[in-house]
Short mmCIF file of C-alpha atoms in Angstrom, two decimals:
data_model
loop_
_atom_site.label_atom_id
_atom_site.label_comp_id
_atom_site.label_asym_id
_atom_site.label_seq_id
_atom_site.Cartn_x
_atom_site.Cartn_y
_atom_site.Cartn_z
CA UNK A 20 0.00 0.00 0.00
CA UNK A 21 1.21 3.75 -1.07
CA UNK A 22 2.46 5.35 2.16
CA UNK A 23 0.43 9.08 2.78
CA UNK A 24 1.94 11.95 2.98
CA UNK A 25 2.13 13.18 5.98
CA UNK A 26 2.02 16.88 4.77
CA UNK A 27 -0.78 16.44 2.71
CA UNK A 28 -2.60 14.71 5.81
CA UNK A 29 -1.90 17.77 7.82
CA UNK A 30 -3.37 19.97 4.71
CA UNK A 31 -6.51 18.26 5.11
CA UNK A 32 -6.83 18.72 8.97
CA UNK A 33 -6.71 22.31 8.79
CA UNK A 34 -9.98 24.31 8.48
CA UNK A 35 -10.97 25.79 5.23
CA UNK A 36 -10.82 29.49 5.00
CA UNK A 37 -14.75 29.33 5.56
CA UNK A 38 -14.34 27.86 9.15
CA UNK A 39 -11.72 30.34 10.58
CA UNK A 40 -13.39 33.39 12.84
CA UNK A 41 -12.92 36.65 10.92
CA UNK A 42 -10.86 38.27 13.09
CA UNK A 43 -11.47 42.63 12.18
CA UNK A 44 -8.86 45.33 12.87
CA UNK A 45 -10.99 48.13 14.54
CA UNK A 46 -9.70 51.50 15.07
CA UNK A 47 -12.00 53.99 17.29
CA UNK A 48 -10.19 56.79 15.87
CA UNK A 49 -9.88 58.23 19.13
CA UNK A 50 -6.66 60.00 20.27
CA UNK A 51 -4.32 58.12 22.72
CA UNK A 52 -5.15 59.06 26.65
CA UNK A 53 -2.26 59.80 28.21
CA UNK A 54 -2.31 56.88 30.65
CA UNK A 55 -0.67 55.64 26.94
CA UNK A 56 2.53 57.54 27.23
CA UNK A 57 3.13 56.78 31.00
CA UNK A 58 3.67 59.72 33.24
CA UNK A 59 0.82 62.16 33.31
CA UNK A 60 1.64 65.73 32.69
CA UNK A 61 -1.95 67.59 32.34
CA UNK A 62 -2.18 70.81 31.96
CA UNK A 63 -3.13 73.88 34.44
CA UNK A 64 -6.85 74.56 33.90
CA UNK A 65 -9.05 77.82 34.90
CA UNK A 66 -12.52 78.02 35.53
CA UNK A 67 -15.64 78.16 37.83
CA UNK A 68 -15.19 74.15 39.18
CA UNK A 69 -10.95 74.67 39.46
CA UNK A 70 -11.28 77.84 40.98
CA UNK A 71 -13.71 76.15 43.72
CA UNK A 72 -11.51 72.91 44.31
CA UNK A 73 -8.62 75.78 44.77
CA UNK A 74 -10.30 77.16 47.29
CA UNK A 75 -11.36 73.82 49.11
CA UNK A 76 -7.98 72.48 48.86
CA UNK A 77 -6.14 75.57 49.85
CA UNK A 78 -8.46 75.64 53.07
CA UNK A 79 -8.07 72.12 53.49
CA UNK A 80 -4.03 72.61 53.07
CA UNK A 81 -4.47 76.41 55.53
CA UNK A 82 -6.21 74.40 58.52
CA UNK A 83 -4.16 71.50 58.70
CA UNK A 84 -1.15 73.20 59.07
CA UNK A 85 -2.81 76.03 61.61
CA UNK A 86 -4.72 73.88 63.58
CA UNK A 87 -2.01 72.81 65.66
CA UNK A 88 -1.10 75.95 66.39
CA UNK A 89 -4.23 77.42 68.49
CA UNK A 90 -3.99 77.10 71.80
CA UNK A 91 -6.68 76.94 74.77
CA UNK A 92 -6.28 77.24 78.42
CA UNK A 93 -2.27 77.73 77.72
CA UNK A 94 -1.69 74.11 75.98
CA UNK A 95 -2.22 72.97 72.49
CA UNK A 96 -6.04 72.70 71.75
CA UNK A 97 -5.54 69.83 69.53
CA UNK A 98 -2.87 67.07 70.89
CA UNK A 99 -2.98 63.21 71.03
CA UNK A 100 -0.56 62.84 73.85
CA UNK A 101 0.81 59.55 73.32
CA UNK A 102 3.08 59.36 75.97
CA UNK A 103 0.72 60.66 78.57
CA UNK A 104 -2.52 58.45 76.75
CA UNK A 105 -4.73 61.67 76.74
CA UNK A 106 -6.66 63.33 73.63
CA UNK A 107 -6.72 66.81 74.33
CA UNK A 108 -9.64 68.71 71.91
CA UNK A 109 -9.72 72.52 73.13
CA UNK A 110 -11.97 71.73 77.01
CA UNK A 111 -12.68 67.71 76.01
CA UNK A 112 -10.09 65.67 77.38
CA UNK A 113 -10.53 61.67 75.52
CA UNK A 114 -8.48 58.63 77.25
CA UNK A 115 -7.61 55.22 76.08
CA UNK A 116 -11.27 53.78 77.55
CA UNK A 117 -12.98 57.24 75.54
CA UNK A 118 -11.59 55.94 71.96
CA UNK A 119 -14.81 54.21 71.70
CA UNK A 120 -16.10 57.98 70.97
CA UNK A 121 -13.78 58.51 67.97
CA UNK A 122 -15.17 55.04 66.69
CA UNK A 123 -18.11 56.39 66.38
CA UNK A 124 -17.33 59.75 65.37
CA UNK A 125 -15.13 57.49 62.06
CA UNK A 126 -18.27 55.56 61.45
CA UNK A 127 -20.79 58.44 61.28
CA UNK A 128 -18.07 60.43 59.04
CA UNK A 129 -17.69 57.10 56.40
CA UNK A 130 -21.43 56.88 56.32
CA UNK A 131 -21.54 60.91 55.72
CA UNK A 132 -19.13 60.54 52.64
CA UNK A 133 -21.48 57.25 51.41
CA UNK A 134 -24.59 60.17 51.94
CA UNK A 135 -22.56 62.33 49.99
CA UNK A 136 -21.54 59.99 47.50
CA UNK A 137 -25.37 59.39 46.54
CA UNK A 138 -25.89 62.58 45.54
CA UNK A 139 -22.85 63.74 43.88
CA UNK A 140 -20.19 61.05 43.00
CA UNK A 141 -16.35 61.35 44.23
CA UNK A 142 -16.32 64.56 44.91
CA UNK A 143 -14.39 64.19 48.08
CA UNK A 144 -11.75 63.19 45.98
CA UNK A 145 -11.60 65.96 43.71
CA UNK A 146 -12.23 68.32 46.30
CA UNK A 147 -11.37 67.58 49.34
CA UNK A 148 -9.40 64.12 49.26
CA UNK A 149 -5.42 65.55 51.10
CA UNK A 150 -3.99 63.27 48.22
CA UNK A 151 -5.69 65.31 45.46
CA UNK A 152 -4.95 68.33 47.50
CA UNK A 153 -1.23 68.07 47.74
CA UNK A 154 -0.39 66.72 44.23
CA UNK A 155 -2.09 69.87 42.50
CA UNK A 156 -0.06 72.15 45.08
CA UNK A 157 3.15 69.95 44.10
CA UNK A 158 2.29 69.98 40.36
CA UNK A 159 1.70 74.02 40.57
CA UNK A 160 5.26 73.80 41.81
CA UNK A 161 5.97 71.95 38.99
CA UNK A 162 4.11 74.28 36.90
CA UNK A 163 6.32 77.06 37.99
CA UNK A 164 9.42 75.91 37.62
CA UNK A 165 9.85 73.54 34.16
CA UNK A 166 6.49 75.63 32.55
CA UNK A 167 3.56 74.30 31.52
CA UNK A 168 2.34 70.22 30.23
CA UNK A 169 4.02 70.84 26.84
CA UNK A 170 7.33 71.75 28.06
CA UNK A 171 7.41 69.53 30.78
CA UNK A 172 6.84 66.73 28.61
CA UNK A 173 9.78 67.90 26.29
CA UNK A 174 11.82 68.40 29.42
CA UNK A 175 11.27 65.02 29.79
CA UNK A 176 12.59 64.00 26.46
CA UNK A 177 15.53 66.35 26.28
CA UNK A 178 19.10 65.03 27.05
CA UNK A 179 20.19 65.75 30.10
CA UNK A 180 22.19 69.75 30.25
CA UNK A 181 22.95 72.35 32.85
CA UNK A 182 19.46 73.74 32.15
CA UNK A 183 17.58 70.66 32.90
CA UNK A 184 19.46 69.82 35.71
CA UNK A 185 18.59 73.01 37.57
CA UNK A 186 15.68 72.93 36.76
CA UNK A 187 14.96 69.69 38.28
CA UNK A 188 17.23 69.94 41.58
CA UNK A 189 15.34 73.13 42.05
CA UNK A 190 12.04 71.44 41.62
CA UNK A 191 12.68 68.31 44.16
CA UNK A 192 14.09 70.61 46.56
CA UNK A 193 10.75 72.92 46.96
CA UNK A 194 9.20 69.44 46.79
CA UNK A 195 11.45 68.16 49.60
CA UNK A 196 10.99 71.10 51.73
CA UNK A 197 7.24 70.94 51.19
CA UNK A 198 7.51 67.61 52.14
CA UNK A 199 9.35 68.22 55.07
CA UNK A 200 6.99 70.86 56.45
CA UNK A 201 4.26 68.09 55.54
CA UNK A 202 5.41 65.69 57.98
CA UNK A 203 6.09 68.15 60.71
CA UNK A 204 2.42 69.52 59.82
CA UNK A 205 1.57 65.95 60.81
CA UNK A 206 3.34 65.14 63.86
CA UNK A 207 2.79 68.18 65.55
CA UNK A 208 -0.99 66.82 66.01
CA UNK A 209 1.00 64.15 68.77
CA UNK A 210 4.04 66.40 69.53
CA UNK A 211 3.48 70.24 70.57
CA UNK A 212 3.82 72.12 67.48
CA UNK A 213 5.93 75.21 68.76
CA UNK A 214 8.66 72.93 69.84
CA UNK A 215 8.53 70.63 66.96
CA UNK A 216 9.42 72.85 64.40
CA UNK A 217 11.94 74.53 66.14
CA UNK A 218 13.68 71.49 66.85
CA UNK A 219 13.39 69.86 63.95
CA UNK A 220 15.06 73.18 62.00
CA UNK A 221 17.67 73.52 64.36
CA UNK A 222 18.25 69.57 64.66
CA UNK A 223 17.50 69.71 67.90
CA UNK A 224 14.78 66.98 67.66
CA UNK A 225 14.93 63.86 69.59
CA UNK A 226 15.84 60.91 67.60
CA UNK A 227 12.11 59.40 67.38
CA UNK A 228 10.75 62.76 66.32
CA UNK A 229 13.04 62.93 63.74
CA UNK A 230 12.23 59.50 62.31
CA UNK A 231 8.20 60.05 62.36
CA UNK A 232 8.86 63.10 60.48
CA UNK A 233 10.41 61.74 57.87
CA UNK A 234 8.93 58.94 57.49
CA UNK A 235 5.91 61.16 56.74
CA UNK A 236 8.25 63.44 54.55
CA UNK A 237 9.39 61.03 52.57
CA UNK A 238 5.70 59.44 52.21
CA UNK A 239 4.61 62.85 51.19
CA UNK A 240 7.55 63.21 48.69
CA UNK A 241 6.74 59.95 46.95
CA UNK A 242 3.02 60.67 46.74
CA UNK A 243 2.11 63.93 46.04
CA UNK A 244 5.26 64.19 43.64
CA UNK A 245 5.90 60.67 41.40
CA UNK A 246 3.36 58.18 42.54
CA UNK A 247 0.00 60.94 42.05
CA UNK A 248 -2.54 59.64 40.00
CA UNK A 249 -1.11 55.81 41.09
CA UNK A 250 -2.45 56.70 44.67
CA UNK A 251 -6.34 56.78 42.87
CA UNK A 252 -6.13 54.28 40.34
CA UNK A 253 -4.35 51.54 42.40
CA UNK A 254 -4.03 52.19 46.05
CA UNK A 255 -7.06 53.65 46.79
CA UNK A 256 -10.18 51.72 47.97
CA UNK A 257 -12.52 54.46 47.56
CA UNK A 258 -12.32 54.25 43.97
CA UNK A 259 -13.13 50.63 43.83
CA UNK A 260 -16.37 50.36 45.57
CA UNK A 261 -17.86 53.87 44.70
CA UNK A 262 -19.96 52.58 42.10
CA UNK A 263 -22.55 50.63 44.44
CA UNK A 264 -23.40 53.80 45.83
CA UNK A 265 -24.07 54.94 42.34
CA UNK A 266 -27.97 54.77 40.80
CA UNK A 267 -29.33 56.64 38.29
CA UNK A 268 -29.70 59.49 40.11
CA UNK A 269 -26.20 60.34 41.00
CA UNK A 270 -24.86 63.28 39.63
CA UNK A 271 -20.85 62.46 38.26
CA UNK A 272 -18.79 64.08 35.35
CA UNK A 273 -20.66 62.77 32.41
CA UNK A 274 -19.89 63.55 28.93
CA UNK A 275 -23.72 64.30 26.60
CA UNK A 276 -22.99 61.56 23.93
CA UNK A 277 -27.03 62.11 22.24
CA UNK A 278 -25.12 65.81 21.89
CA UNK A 279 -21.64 65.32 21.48
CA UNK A 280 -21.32 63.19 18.57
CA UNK A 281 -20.22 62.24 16.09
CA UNK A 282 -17.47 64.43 17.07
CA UNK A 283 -14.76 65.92 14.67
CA UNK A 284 -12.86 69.08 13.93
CA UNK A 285 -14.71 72.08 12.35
CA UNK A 286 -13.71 75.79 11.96
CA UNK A 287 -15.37 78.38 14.20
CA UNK A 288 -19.11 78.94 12.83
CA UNK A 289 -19.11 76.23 10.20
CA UNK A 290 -21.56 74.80 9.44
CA UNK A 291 -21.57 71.12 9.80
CA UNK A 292 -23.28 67.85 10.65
CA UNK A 293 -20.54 67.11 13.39
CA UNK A 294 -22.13 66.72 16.84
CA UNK A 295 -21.17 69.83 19.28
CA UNK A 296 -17.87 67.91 20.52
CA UNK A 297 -14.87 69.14 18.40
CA UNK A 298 -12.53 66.34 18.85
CA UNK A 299 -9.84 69.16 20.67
CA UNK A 300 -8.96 66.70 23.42
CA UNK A 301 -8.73 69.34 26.03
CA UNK A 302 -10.56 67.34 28.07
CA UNK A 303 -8.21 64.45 28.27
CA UNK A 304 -4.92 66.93 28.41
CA UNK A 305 -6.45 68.29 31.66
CA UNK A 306 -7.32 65.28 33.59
CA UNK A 307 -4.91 64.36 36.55
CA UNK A 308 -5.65 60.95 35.96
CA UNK A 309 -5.21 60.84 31.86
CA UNK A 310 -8.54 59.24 31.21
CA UNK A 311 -10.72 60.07 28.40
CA UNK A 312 -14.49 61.56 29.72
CA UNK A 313 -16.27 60.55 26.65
CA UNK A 314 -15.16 56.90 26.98
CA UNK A 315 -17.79 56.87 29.70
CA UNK A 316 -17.90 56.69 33.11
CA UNK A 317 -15.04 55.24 34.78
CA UNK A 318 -13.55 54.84 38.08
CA UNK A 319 -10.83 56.09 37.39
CA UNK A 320 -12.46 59.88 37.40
CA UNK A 321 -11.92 61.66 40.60
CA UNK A 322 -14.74 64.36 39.82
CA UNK A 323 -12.19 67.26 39.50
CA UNK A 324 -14.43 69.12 36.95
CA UNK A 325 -11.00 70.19 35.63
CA UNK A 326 -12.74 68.45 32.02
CA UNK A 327 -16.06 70.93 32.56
CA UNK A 328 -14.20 73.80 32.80
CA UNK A 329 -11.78 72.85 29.51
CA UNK A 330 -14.83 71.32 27.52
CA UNK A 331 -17.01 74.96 28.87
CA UNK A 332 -14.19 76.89 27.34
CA UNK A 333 -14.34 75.57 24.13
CA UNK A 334 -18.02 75.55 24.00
CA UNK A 335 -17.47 79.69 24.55
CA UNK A 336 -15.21 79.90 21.70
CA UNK A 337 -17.46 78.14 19.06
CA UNK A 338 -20.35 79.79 20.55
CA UNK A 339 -22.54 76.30 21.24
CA UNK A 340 -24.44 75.86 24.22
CA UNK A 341 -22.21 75.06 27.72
CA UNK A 342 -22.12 72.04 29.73
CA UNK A 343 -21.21 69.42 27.03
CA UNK A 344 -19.27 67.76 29.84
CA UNK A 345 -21.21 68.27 32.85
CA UNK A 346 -22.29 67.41 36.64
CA UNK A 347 -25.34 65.33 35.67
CA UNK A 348 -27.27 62.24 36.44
CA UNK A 349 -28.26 59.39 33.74
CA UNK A 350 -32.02 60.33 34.31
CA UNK A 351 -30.86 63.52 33.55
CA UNK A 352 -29.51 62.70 30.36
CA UNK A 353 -32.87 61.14 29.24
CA UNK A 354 -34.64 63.49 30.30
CA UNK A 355 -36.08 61.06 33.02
CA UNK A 356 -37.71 63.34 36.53
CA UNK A 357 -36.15 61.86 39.48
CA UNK A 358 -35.68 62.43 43.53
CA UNK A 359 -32.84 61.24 45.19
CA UNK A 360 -35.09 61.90 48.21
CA UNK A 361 -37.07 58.42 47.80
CA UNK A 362 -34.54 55.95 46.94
CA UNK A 363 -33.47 53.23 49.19
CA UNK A 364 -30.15 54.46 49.20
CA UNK A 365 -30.66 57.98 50.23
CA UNK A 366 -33.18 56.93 53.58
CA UNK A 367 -30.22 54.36 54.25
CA UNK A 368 -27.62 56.30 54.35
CA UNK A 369 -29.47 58.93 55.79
CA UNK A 370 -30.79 56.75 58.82
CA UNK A 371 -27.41 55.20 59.28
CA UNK A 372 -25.49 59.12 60.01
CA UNK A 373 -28.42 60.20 61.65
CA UNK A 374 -28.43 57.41 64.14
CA UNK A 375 -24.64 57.20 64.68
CA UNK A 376 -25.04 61.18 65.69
CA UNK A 377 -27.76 60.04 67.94
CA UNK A 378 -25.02 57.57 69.53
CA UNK A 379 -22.04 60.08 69.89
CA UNK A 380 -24.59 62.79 71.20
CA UNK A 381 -25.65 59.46 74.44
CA UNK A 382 -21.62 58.51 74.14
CA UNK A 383 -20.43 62.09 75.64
CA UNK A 384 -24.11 62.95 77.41
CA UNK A 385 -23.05 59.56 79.47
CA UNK A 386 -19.23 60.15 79.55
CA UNK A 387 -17.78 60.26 82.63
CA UNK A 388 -15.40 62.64 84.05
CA UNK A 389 -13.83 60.47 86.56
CA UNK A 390 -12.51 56.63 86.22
CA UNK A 391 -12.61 54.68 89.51
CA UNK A 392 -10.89 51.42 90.01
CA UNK A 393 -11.12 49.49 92.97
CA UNK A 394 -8.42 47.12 94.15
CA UNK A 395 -8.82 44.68 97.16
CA UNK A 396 -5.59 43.64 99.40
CA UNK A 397 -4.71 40.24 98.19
CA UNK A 398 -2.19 40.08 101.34
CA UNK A 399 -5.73 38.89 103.42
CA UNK A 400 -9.05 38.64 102.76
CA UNK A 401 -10.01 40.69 106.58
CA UNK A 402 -8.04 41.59 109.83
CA UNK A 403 -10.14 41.43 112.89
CA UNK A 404 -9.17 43.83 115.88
CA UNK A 405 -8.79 43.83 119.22
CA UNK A 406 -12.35 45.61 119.63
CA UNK A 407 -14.43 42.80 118.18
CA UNK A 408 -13.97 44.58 114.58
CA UNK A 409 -13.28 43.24 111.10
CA UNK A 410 -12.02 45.57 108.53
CA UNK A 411 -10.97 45.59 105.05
CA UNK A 412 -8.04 47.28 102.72
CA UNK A 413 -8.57 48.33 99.38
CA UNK A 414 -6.43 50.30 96.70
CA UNK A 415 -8.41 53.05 95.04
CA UNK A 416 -7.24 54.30 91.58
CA UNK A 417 -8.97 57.72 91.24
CA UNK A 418 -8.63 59.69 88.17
CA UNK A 419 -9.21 63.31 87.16
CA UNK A 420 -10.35 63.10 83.34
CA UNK A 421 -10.87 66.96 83.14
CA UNK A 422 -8.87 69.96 82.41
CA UNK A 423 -9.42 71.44 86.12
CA UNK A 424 -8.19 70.65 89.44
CA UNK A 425 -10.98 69.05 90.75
CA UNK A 426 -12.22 68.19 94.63
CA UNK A 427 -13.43 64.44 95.03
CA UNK A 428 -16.07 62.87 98.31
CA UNK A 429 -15.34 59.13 99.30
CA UNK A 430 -18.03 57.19 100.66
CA UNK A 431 -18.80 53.76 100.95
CA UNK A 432 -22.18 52.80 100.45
CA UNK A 433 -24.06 49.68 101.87
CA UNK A 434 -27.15 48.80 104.16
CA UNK A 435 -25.08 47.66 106.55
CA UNK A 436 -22.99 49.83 109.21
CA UNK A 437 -20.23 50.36 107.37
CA UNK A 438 -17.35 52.91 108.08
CA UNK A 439 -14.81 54.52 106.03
CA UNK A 440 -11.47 54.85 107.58
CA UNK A 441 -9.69 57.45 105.20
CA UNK A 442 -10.03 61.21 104.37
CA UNK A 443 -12.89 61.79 102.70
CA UNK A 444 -12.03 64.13 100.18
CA UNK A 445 -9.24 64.06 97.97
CA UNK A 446 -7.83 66.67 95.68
CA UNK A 447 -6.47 65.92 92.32
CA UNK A 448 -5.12 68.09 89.46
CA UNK A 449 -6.17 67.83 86.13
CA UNK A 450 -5.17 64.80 84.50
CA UNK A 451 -3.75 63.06 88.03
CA UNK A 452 -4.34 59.67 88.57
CA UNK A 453 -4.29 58.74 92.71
CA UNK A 454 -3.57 55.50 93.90
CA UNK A 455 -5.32 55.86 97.41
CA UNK A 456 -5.53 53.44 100.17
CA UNK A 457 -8.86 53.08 102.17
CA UNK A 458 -9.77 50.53 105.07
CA UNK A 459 -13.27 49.97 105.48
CA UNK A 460 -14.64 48.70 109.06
CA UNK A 461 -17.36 46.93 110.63
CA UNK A 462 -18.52 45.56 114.36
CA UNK A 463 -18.54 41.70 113.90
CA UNK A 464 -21.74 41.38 115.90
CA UNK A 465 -23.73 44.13 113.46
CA UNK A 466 -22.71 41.77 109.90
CA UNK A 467 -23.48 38.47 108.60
CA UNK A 468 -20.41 36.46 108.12
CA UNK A 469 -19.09 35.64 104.91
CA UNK A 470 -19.27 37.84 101.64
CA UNK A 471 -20.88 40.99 101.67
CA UNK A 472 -21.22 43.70 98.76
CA UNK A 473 -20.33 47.22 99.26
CA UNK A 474 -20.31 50.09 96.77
CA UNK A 475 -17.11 52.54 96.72
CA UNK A 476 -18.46 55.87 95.25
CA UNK A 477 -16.40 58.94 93.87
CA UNK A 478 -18.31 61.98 93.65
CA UNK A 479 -17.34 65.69 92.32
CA UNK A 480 -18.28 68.18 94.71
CA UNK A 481 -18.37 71.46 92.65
CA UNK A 482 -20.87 68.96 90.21
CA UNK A 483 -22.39 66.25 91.89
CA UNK A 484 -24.04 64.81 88.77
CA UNK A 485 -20.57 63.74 87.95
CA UNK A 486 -19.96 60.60 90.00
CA UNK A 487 -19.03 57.27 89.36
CA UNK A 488 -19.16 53.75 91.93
CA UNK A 489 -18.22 50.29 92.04
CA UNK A 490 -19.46 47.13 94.00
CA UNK A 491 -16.72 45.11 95.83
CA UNK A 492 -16.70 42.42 98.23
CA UNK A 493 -16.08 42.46 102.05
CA UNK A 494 -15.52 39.53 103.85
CA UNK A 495 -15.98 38.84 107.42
CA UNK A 496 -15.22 35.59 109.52
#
């Protein structure tokens, strides 16, 4: 028999030309975001939206550096005293067992931003977010020194001369410095901020100060100045789970496609059957993240507005009607009526910050400003006297949780005839913590042997609706 050939037996395995899957080169004709050429360089912007997020973020920038600096009743008003385990916010002193207050005060402010979120998208991170803030102040830096996106991109490409070297040392030493006074902006919210920049200045700082700040510097340096728009698309988790806050109804950057399109280049009052968008790609030049608004929504967009205000501009300048690229819901957009004030997610966010105020506002109504802690001698459980008496010793941890030297009455409290043997009232500054020993005494004849409860109480006499207790045992033979 003829042998086959194997090359003709492959030949007839393969598909016909019929069974492959047309495979089609498609081209959206769209120009390259700059996400495409790897470091983003956009371009300074003006407007109504970047002269408002200027504002937030400068005020945002203005009060965390100040803040440390006002003082109240001749301290800091704002500390967290880590050494000494104390909060200090202007007359509300917080301690370790008060953190449950800041808890809620997190929660209530996470469900605030989800309220937010509803109604208007990320804006917190285009407006208020510290990371947005500090890489526009950095890239305004930028701005000033190498010039605008264009030449900063062609700085980039240029060899390296005596130019572009100073140009760049200059640069990442404002940067550095920024970042420097960025870390001690920081740590002067746990270290006194008077000293701390003196010290750290004059190197004067102790060696752990000098680590936290720049640690914090450095942290600062790298993300405000190279890792930027990195720090939205990757690292934060804000960006992730936005959308299931998102409904119809939720106002976010959102390019009018219906309008828009099909986009193209035209001359100025030509008349064409182009849509309104003229293909300048202004709007992707100014993003700080390099994405492309007419792509669609994407997380990526940190609601800057920085696109409005470029897409407005042009809009002026052909004389069509603003708000191409706008704040604006999908309902909106088809013309749909809606209320945000009737959808689930508006009465659950809404009940959720309204009852974690309700819980701070019981939290401090029902904080105490005194911490007792009773301690029994563990050398004996009772010492009986020579007068037919049985007594007790117990360690009493007092503390003074307020900002004023405050006056303190001891009792014991009990049905039976119990005595305290100890001053009873004790004087502690603001902020002391006593360790004070009381004996507590009893005729044998007037108690039941065994265990018996008694009730220590601590009460302020200048306000005697501050007072706190606690039960103990006392033991008799």
């Amino acid at each position: 028999m003829p042998k086959s050939d194997p090359l003709q037996s492959e030949s007839a395995k393969r598909p016909s030309a019929e069974q492959f899957i047309p495979v089609k080169n498609l081209s959206t004709g769209d120009k390259p975001t700059q996400k495409s050429s790897g470091q983003i360089h956009f371009r300074e912007q003006k407007g109504y939206f970047q002269r408002l997020r200027t504002t937030m973020n400068s005020l945002l920038i203005l009060l965390f550096f100040t803040l440390p600096f006002i003082s109240f009743d001749g301290r800091q008003a704002i500390l967290l005293d880590v050494q000494q385990q104390q909060f200090f916010f202007f007359n509300l002193t917080l301690w370790p067992q008060d953190f449950t207050l800041l808890a809620w005060v997190f929660i209530a402010a996470a469900f605030g931003l989800f309220f937010i979120t509803v109604f208007w998208g990320r804006v917190w991170c285009g407006y208020l977010c510290p990371q947005t803030a500090w890489t526009f102040m950095f890239v305004w830096l930028e701005n000033r020194i190498e010039g605008n996106s264009n030449k900063r991109k062609l700085l980039d490409k240029a060899p390296w001369s005596a130019n572009k070297l100073g140009k760049r040392t200059l640069k990442h030493s404002l940067w550095g410095l920024a970042a420097l006074i960025t870390g001690c902006g920081f740590i002067s919210y746990f270290i006194p901020a008077r000293e701390l920049y003196l010290e750290i200045f004059t190197g004067n700082a102790g060696f752990w100060s000098t680590c936290w700040v720049w640690f914090f510097a450095i942290c600062t340096y790298l993300n405000a100045g190279w890792m930027r728009e990195q720090m939205c698309l990757h690292c934060c988790p804000y960006a992730r789970f936005q959308a299931v806050m998102f409904d119809a109804n939720t106002k976010t950057v959102t390019y009018d496609v219906a309008r828009g399109e099909t986009r193209g280049p035209r001359k100025r009052k030509q008349e064409t059957q182009l849509g309104d968008c003229v293909d300048c790609n202004l709007c992707v030049e100014v993003c700080p993240t390099g994405i492309d608004i007419r792509q669609g929504l994407q997380y990526e967009c940190i609601n800057c507005g920085a696109c409005v205000d470029a897409c407005n501009e042009t809009m002026q300048k052909f004389d069509y009607q603003q708000n191409l690229i706008s704040y604006v819901s999908e309902n909106e957009l088809k013309g749909i009526a809606h209320s945000n004030w009737r959808s689930p997610r508006f009465l659950g966010y809404g009940t959720a910050v309204v009852i974690m105020l309700i819980v701070i506002a019981i939290d401090l109504s029902n904080r105490s400003e005194i911490q007792l802690n009773v301690i029994r001698d563990r050398q004996s459980l009772y010492r009986e006297t020579a007068d037919n008496r049985v007594e007790n010793t117990y360690q009493l941890k007092i503390r003074n949780k307020t900002q004023q030297t405050k006056q303190y009455q001891l009792a014991v409290n009990s049905e039976m005839p119990f005595s305290l043997i100890a001053a009873p009232v004790i004087t502690l500054a603001a902020g002391e913590q006593a360790d004070y020993p009381v004996t507590v005494l009893a005729d044998k004849d007037a108690i039941p042997a065994g265990r018996k409860i008694i009730e220590f109480s601590v009460t302020d006499i200048s306000e005697p609706r501050q007072s706190v207790s606690q039960e103990t045992g006392f033991f008799s033979p």
